[in-house]
XYZ file of C-alpha atoms in Angstrom:
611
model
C 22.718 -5.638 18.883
C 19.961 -7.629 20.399
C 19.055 -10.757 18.412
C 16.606 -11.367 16.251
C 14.160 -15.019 17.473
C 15.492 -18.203 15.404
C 12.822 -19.996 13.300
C 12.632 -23.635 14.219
C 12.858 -25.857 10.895
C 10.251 -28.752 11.600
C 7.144 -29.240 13.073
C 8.297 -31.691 15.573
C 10.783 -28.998 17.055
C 7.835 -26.170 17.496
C 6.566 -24.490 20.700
C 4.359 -22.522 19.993
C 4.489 -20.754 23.309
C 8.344 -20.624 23.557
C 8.815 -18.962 20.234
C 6.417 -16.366 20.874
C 7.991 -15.530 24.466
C 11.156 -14.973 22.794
C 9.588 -12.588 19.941
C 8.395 -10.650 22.791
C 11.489 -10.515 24.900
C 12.741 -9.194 21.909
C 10.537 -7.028 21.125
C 11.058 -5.299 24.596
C 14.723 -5.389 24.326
C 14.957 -4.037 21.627
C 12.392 -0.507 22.478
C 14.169 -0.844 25.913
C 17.593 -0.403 24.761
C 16.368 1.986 21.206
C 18.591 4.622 21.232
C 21.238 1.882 21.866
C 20.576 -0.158 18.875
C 19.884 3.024 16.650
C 23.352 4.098 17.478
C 24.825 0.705 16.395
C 22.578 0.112 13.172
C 24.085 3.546 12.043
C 27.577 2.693 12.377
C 27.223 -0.526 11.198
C 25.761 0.788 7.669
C 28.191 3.765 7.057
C 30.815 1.252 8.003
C 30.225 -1.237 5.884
C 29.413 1.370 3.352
C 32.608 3.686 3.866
C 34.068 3.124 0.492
C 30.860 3.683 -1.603
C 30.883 6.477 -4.053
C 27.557 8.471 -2.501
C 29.415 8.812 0.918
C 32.925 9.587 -0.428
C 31.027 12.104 -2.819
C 29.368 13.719 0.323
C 32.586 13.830 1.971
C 32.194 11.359 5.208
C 35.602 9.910 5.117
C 34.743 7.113 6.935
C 32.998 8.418 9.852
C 30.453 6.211 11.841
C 29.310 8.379 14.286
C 25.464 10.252 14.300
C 26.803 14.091 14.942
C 29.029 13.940 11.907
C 26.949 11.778 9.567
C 24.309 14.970 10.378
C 26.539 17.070 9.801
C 27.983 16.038 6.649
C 25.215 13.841 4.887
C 21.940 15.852 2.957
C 18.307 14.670 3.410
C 17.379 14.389 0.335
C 14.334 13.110 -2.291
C 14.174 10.412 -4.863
C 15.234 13.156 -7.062
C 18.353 13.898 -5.709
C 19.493 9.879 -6.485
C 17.749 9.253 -9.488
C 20.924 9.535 -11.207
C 22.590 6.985 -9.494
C 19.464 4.933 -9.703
C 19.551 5.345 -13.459
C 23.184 4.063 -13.558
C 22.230 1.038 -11.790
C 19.377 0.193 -13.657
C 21.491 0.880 -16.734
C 24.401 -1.926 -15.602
C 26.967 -0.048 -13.355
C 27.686 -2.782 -10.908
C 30.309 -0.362 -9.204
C 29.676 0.396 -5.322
C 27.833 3.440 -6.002
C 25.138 3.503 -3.326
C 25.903 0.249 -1.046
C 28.988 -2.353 -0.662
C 26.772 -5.364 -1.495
C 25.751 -5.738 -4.317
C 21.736 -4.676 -5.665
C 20.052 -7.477 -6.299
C 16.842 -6.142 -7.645
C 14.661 -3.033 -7.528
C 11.342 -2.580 -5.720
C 9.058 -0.390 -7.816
C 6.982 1.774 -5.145
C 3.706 3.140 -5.519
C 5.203 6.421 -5.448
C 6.058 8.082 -8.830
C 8.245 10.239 -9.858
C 7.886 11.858 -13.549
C 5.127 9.109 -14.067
C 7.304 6.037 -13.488
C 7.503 3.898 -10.398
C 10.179 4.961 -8.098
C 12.850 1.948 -8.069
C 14.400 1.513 -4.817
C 17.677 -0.321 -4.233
C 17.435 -3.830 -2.548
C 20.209 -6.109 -1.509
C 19.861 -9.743 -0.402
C 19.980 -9.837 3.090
C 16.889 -6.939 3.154
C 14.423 -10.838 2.870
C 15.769 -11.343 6.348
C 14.793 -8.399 7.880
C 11.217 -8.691 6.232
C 10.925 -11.787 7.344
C 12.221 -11.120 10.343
C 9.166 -8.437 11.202
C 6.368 -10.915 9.848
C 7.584 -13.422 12.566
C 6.957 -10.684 15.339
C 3.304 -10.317 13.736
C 1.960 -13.531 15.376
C 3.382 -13.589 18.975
C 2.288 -10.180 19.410
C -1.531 -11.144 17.987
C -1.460 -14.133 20.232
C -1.637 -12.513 23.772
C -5.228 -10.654 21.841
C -6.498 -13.395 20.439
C -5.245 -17.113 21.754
C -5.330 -19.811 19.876
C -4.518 -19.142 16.669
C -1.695 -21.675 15.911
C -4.853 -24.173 15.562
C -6.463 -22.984 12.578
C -5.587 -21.097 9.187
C -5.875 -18.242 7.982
C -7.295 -16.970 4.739
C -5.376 -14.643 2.787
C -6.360 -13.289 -0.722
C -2.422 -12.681 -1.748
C -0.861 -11.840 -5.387
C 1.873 -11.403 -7.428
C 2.620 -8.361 -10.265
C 3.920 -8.428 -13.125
C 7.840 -7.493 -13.297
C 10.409 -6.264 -15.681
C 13.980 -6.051 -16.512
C 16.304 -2.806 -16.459
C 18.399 -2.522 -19.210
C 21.351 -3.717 -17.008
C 19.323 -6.825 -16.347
C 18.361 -6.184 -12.877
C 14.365 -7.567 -12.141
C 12.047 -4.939 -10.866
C 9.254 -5.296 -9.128
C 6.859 -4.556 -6.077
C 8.192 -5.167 -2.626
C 5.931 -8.224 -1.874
C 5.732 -9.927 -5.169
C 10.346 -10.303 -4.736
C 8.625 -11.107 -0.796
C 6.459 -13.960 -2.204
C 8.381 -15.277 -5.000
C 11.768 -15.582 -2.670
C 12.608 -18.652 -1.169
C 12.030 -16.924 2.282
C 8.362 -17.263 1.370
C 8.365 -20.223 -0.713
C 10.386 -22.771 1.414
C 9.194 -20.987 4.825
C 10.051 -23.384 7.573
C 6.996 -24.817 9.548
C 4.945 -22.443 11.280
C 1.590 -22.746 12.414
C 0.938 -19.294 11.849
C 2.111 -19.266 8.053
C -0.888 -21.940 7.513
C -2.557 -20.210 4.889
C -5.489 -21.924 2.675
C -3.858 -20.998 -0.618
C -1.359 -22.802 -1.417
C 1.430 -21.294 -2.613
C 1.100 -21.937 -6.341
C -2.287 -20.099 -6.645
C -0.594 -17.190 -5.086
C 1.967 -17.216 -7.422
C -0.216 -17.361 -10.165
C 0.328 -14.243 -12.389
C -3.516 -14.782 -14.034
C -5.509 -12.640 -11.671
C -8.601 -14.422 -12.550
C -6.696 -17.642 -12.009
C -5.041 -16.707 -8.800
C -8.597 -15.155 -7.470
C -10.968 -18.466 -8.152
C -8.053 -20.932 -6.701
C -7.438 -19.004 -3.507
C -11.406 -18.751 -3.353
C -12.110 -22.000 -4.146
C -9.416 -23.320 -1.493
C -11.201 -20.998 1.231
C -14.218 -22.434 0.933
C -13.346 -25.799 0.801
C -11.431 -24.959 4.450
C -13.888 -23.098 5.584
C -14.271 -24.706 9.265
C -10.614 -23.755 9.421
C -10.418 -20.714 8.953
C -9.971 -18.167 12.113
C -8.683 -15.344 10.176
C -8.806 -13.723 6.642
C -7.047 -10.426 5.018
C -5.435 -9.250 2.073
C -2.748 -6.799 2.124
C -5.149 -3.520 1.768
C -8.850 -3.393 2.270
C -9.098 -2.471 -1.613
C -7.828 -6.149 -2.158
C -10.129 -7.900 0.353
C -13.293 -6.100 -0.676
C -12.508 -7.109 -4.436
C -12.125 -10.988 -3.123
C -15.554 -10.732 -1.773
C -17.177 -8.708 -5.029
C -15.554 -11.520 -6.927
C -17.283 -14.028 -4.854
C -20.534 -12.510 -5.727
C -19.890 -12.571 -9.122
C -18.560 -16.049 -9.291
C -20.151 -18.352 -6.492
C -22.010 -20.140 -8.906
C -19.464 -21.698 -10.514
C -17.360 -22.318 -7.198
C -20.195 -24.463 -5.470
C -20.481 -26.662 -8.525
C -16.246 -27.355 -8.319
C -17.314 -28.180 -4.663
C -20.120 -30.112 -5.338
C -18.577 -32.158 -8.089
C -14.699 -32.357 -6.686
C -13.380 -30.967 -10.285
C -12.235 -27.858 -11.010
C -13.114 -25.260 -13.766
C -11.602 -26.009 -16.778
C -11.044 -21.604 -17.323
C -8.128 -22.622 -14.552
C -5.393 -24.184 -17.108
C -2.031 -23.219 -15.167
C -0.809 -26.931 -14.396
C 1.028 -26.171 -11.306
C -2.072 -24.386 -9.819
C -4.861 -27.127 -10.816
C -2.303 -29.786 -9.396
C -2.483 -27.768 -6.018
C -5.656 -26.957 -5.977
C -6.821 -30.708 -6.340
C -4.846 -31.657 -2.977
C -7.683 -30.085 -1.462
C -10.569 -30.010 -3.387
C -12.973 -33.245 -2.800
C -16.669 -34.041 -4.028
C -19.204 -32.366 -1.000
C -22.565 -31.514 -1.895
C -23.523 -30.630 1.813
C -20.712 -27.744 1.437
C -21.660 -26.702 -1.576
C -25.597 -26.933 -0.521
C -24.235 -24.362 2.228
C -22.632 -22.283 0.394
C -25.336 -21.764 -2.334
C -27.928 -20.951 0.748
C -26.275 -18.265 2.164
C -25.137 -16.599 -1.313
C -28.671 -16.992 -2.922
C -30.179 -15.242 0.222
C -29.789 -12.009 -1.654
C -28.087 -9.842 0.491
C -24.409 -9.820 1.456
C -24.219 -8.451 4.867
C -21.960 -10.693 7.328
C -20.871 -13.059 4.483
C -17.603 -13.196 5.602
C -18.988 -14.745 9.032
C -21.560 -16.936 7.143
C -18.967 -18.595 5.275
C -16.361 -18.822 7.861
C -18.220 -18.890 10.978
C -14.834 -19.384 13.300
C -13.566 -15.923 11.847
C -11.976 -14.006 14.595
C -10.808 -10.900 12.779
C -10.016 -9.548 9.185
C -6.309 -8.392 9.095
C -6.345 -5.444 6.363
C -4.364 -2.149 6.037
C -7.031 0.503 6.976
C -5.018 3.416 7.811
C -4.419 6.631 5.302
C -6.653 6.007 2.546
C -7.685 2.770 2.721
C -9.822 3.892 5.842
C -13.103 4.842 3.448
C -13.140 1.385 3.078
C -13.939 0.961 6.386
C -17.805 0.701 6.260
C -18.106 -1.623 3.478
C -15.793 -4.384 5.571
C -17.863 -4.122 8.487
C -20.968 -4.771 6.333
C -19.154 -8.165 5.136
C -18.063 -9.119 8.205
C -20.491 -8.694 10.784
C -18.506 -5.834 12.639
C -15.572 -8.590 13.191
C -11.987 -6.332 14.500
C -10.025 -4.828 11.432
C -6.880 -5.243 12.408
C -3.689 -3.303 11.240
C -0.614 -5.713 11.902
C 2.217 -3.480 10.413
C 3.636 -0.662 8.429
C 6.390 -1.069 6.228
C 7.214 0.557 2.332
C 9.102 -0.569 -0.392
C 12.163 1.514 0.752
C 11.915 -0.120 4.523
C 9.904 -2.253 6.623
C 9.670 -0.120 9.802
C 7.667 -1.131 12.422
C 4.478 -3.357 14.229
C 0.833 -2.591 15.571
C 1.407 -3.937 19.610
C -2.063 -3.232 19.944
C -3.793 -5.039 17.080
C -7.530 -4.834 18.580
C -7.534 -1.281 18.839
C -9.761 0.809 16.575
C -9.151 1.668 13.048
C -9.175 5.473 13.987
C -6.842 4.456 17.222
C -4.153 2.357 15.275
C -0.340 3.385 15.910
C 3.207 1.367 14.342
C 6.272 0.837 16.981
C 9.156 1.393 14.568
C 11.088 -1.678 15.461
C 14.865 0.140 16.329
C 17.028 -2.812 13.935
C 15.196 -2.130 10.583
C 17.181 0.861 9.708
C 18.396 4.248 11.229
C 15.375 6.602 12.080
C 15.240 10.591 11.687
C 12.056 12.425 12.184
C 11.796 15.865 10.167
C 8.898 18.138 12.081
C 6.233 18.835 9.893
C 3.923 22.065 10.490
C 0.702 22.548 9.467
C -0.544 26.396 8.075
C -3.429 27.690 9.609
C -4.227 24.208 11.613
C -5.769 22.973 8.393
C -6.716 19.433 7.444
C -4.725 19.960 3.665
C -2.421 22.273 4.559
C 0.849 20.708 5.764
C 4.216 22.314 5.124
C 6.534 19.957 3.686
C 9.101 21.747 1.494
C 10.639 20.023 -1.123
C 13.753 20.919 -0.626
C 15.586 21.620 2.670
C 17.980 24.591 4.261
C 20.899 24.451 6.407
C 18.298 24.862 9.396
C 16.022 22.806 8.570
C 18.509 19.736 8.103
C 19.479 20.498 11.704
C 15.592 20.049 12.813
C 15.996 16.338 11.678
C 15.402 14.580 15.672
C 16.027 10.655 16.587
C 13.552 8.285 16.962
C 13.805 8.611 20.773
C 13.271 12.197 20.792
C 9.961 12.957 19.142
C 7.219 14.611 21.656
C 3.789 12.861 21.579
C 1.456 14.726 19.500
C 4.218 16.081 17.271
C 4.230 15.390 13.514
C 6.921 14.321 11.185
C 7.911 13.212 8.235
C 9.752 10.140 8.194
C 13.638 9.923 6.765
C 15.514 7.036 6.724
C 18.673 5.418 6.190
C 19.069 2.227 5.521
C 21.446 -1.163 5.004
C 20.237 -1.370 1.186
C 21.931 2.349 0.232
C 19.147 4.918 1.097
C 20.890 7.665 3.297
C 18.518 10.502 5.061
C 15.875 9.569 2.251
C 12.340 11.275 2.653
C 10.087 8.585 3.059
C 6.883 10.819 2.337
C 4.623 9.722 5.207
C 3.216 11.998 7.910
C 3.375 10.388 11.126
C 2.254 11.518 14.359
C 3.563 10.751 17.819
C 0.659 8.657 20.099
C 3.213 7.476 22.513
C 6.097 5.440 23.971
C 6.552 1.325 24.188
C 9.935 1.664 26.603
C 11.703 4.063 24.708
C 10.278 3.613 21.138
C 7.778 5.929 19.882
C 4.602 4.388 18.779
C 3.298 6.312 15.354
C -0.280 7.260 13.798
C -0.090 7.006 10.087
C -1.630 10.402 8.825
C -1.231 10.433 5.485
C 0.983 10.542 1.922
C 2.126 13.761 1.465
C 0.734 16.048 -1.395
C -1.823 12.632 -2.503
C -5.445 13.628 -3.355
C -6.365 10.973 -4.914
C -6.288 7.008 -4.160
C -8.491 3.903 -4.637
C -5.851 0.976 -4.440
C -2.086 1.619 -4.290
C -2.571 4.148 -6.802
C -1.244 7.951 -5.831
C -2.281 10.877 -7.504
C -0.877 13.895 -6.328
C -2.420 17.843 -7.103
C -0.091 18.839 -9.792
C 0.117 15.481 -12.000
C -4.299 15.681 -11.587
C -3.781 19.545 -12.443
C -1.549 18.343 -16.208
C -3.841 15.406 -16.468
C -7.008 17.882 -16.704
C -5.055 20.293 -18.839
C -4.282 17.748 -21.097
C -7.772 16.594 -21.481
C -10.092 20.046 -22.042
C -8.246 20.439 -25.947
C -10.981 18.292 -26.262
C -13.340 20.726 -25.574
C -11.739 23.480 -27.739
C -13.638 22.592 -31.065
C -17.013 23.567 -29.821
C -16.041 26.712 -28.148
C -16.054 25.810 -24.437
C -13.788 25.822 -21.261
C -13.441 24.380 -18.308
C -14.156 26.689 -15.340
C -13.819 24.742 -12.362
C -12.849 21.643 -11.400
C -12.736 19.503 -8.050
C -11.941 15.153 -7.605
C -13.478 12.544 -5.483
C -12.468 8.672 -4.805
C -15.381 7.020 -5.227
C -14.915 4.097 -3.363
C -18.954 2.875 -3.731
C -18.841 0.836 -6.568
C -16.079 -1.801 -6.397
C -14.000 -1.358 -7.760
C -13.730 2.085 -6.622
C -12.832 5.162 -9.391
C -12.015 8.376 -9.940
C -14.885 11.183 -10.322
C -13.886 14.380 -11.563
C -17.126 17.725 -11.340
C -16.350 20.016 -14.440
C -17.733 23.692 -14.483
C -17.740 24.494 -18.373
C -18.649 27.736 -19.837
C -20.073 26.662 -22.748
C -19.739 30.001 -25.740
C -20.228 27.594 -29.127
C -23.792 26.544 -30.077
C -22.862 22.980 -31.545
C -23.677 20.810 -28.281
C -21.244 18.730 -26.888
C -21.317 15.021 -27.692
C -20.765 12.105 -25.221
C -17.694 10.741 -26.783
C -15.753 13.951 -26.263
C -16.300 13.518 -22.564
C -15.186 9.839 -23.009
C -11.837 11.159 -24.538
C -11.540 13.479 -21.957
C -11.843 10.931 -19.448
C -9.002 8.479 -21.084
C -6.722 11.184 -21.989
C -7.035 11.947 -17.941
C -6.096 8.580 -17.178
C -3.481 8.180 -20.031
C -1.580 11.232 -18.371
C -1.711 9.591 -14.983
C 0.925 7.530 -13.600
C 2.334 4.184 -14.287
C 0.903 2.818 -11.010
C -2.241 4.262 -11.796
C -2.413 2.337 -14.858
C -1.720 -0.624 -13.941
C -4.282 -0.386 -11.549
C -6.550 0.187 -14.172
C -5.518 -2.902 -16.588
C -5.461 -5.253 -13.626
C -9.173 -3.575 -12.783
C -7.958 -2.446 -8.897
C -9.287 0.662 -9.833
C -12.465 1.363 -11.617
C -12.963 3.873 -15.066
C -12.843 7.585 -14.723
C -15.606 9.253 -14.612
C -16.049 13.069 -15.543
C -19.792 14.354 -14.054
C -20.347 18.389 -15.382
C -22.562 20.133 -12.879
C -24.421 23.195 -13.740
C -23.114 26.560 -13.583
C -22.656 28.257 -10.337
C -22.307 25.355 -8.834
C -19.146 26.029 -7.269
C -19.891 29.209 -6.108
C -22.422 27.050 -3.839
C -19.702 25.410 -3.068
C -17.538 28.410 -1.452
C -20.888 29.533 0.211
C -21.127 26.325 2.078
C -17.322 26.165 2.862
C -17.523 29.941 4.031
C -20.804 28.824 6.291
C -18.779 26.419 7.940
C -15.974 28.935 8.252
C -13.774 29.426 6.164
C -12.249 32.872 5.592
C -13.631 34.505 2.283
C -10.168 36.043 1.315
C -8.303 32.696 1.441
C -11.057 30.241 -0.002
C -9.185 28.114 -2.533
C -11.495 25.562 -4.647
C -10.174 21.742 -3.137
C -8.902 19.972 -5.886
C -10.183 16.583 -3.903
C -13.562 16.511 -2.060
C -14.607 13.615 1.318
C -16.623 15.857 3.447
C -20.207 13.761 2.555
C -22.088 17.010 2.584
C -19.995 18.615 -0.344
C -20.327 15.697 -2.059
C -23.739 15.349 -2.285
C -24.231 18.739 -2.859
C -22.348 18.011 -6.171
C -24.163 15.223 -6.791
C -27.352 17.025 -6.716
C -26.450 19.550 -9.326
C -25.224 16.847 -12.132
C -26.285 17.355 -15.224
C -24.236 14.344 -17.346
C -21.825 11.520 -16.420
C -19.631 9.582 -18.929
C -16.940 7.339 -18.155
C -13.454 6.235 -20.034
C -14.163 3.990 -22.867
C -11.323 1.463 -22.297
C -8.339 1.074 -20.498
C -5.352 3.081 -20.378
C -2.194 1.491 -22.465
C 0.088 0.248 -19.841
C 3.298 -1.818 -19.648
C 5.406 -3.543 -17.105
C 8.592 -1.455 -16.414
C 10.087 2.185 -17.293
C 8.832 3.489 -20.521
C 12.801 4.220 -21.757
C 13.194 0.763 -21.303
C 10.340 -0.090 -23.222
C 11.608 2.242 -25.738
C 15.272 0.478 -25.946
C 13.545 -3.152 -26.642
């Protein structure tokens, strides 16, 4: 198997240019030789995982080879493991799912029954993430040279995480990234120069986290050639908070101390390395942030910017406008694509746009299967992804070197941490080759409606959610009729709006607070993730809006002038098209929003139950 680039250790030993040739000779080794290495990550996880109880349960016997593991081995759903996930979490150190042992679980964003999905993680799974941030770099480097001689500035966090009740620590894929030692005690590389140090971004105080990696920006602010956070959501937020908060950053500049709301020890000590009395910055600073508009900010601030690198595929793409009103119409770039079950793959065309972006799966992250996915009627919303799978369509699984451009799939994988032909969830489709590996288009989460931040709302949970909240409604004689979403993504932070249709037969008008508890019930049925979101304020209060009646008849006139066949007009349970939504908007008659914040807590709530 063709070998992954070795990290130099000091500063003295790097060159620049000879590390990132070798990244990209591997790189086009390994999409040269895919098939190849696909073939040999395969057997080398069912070999090393012949004795585990899944396998011998499924009746492999050992076998290494792809026709037989196809044969033998189900794709399957979170569902289908979720027992042996539950005896993991609950302590069973037996080989059940790998031959190493778990070290931790990653929580996704994904839910399943309203609780994060945990996936299985083993040590050696750091390397491999690490070993796809180093290609990030090189690959950037041919696009945009120079970059080893600045810093960037990334608006990174940790989560909160808990314990299983076997002891095992879950939590999101890059807060085990960031808190590893991987991350941590990185060895010197010019492109890992960040302007936070790494004690503000390990900093479990958002408030905390957000002013020091602020503050440490704008002290560095000549330095900086690039700035990102993980998702667009995140980045956006970094620059609302500035707004809010400037004030009291210029006078930490100004004065060289720092605000005593930041208490954590470690992060004041860090923080102090680099803050120094200067008035002229702070003068700056205050000048462009007092001008009263905040349109090319992020190049005001950081005039050397060369790009902001931010997730903007899927969802996060209605944030789209808002970052190229911050930054002057700088390049958003993509760099990679990876879950909590599996990093998978790199953007070898960073520059591109948004709407343009594809992934290279990167053929030594795990063993790739492609399940075709069909679409009914050609529509936008209607994609056919069955839960569950038949003898045939197991045997329409295809490798990663056989996919046909333009084809869509669903991705399965299978992979060194226990995860065999698991339904990832994404819809992919095929924009091309690099060698012999397929280069992807994200398309979307399949069955999500709704999504600000990492949140995921899917039809049916929305559909319980709403049912839940209308016994509100039942004391004064009224129903709901009708009912459609929309991710507001406006305001920041964005929010949930839901248009109600009531048929109204009692005479006792309706009083604001009901539609307040309808709005928290809503978001106390939703999922953990979405929760969270919520208490860490990633995601803005619910709002309900009731529109007058007959307003959604309107709304199947319009769709049915566009269209849209009168005998098969379903109501969307999630709106984007701008028109519909303003014509929505226009026939509003109330708004109210949740009065607080969901109740939320870190981990499963059976755990929670057992403390």
């Amino acid at each position: 198997m063709p070998e992954a680039p070795k990290e130099p250790q000091k500063a003295t030993e790097y060159d620049v240019e000879e590390k990132n040739k070798k990244t990209l000779e591997f790189v086009e080794d390994v999409t040269a030789n895919a098939d190849q290495v696909q073939k040999g990550v395969l057997a080398e996880i069912l070999s090393r995982n012949a004795h585990v109880e899944y396998l011998k349960r499924n009746g492999l016997n050992g076998h290494t080879d792809r026709e037989t593991f196809k044969k033998i081995i189900p794709v399957i759903t979170y569902e289908d493991i979720q027992p042996d996930i539950t005896r993991i979490a609950n302590g069973d150190k037996s080989p059940i799912l790998c031959s190493q042992p778990i070290s931790e679980f990653l929580t996704s964003s994904g839910t399943s029954g309203g609780e994060r999905k945990l996936m299985p993680t083993i040590e050696e799974e750091l390397e491999r993430r690490s070993l796809l941030y180093s290609l990030l770099m090189p690959v950037m480097s041919q696009f945009v040279p120079g970059l080893d001689k600045g810093k960037g500035m990334y608006f990174l966090f940790i989560k909160s995480e808990a314990k299983t009740p076997g002891g095992l620590v879950a939590r999101p894929v890059l807060t085990s990234y960031y808190k590893s030692s991987h991350f941590k005690n990185r060895p010197y590389d010019p492109y890992t120069n960040y302007t936070s140090p790494n004690e503000t971004i390990l900093c479990l105080d958002s408030y905390q986290s957000m002013y020091s990696q602020m503050l440490c920006g704008l002290c560095q602010n000549k330095e900086v050639l690039r700035v990102g956070a993980v998702f667009a959501s995140g980045f956006i937020r970094a620059i609302q908070f500035l707004e809010k908060h400037w004030a009291l950053l210029c006078k930490d500049i100004r004065t060289g101390t720092l605000n005593p709301q930041i208490t954590d020890p470690s992060v004041r000590e860090a923080v102090m390395k680099i803050l120094k009395p200067d008035p002229k910055l702070a003068d700056f600073i205050e000048a462009e942030c007092c001008r009263g508009y905040w349109q090319g900010i992020i190049t005001r601030l950081w005039p050397n910017t060369k790009y902001v690198d931010v997730i903007v595929t899927g969802t996060m793409s209605q944030y789209i406008p808002t970052l190229d009103y911050y930054s002057n119409g700088l390049p958003l770039v993509c760099t990679m694509y990876a879950s909590s079950e599996c990093y998978f793959g790199v953007n070898l065309n960073p520059l591109c746009k948004p709407s343009d972006v594809s992934y290279t799966l990167i053929p030594t992250m795990a063993y790739f299967e492609f399940l075709p996915v069909h679409r009914n009627n050609g529509g936008i919303n209607s994609i056919s992804m069955p839960k569950s799978l038949n003898e045939k369509e197991q045997q329409e699984l295809v490798d990663l070197v056989d996919v046909k451009v333009g084809q869509e799939y669903e991705l399965v994988v299978t992979t060194y941490a226990g995860l065999y032909r698991y339904r990832v969830g994404d819809v992919l489709r095929v924009a091309g080759f690099k060698n012999n590996a397929p280069k992807f288009n994200f398309i979307c989460r399949k069955n999500v409606v709704l999504s600000i931040d990492t949140d995921k709302t899917d039809e049916v949970e929305l559909q319980n959610a709403v049912k839940n909240a209308v016994t509100h409604l039942m004391p004064f004689d009224a129903h709901l009729t009708e009912y459609t979403s929309y991710a507001d993504t406006t305001t920041i932070p964005g929010h949930y709006v839901l248009y109600w249709e009531l048929s109204i037969n009692g005479s006792t008008p309706i009083p604001p607070s009901v539609f307040e508890d309808c709005c928290l019930t809503i978001e106390e049925s939703l999922n953990t993730v979405y929760r969270q979101n919520r208490v860490c304020e990633s995601v803005g209060s619910l709002e309900i809006k009731i529109v007058e009646a007959g307003t959604f008849d309107k709304l199947m006139d319009f769709a049915i002038s566009l269209g849209a066949s009168i005998n098969q007009y379903k109501t969307p349970r999630c709106v984007k098209f701008a028109p519909i939504v303003e014509l929505l908007n226009s026939r509003v008659i109330s708004s109210n929003c949740s009065p607080k914040c969901p109740k939320w807590t870190p981990g499963h709530k059976q755990w929670n139950n057992k403390n």
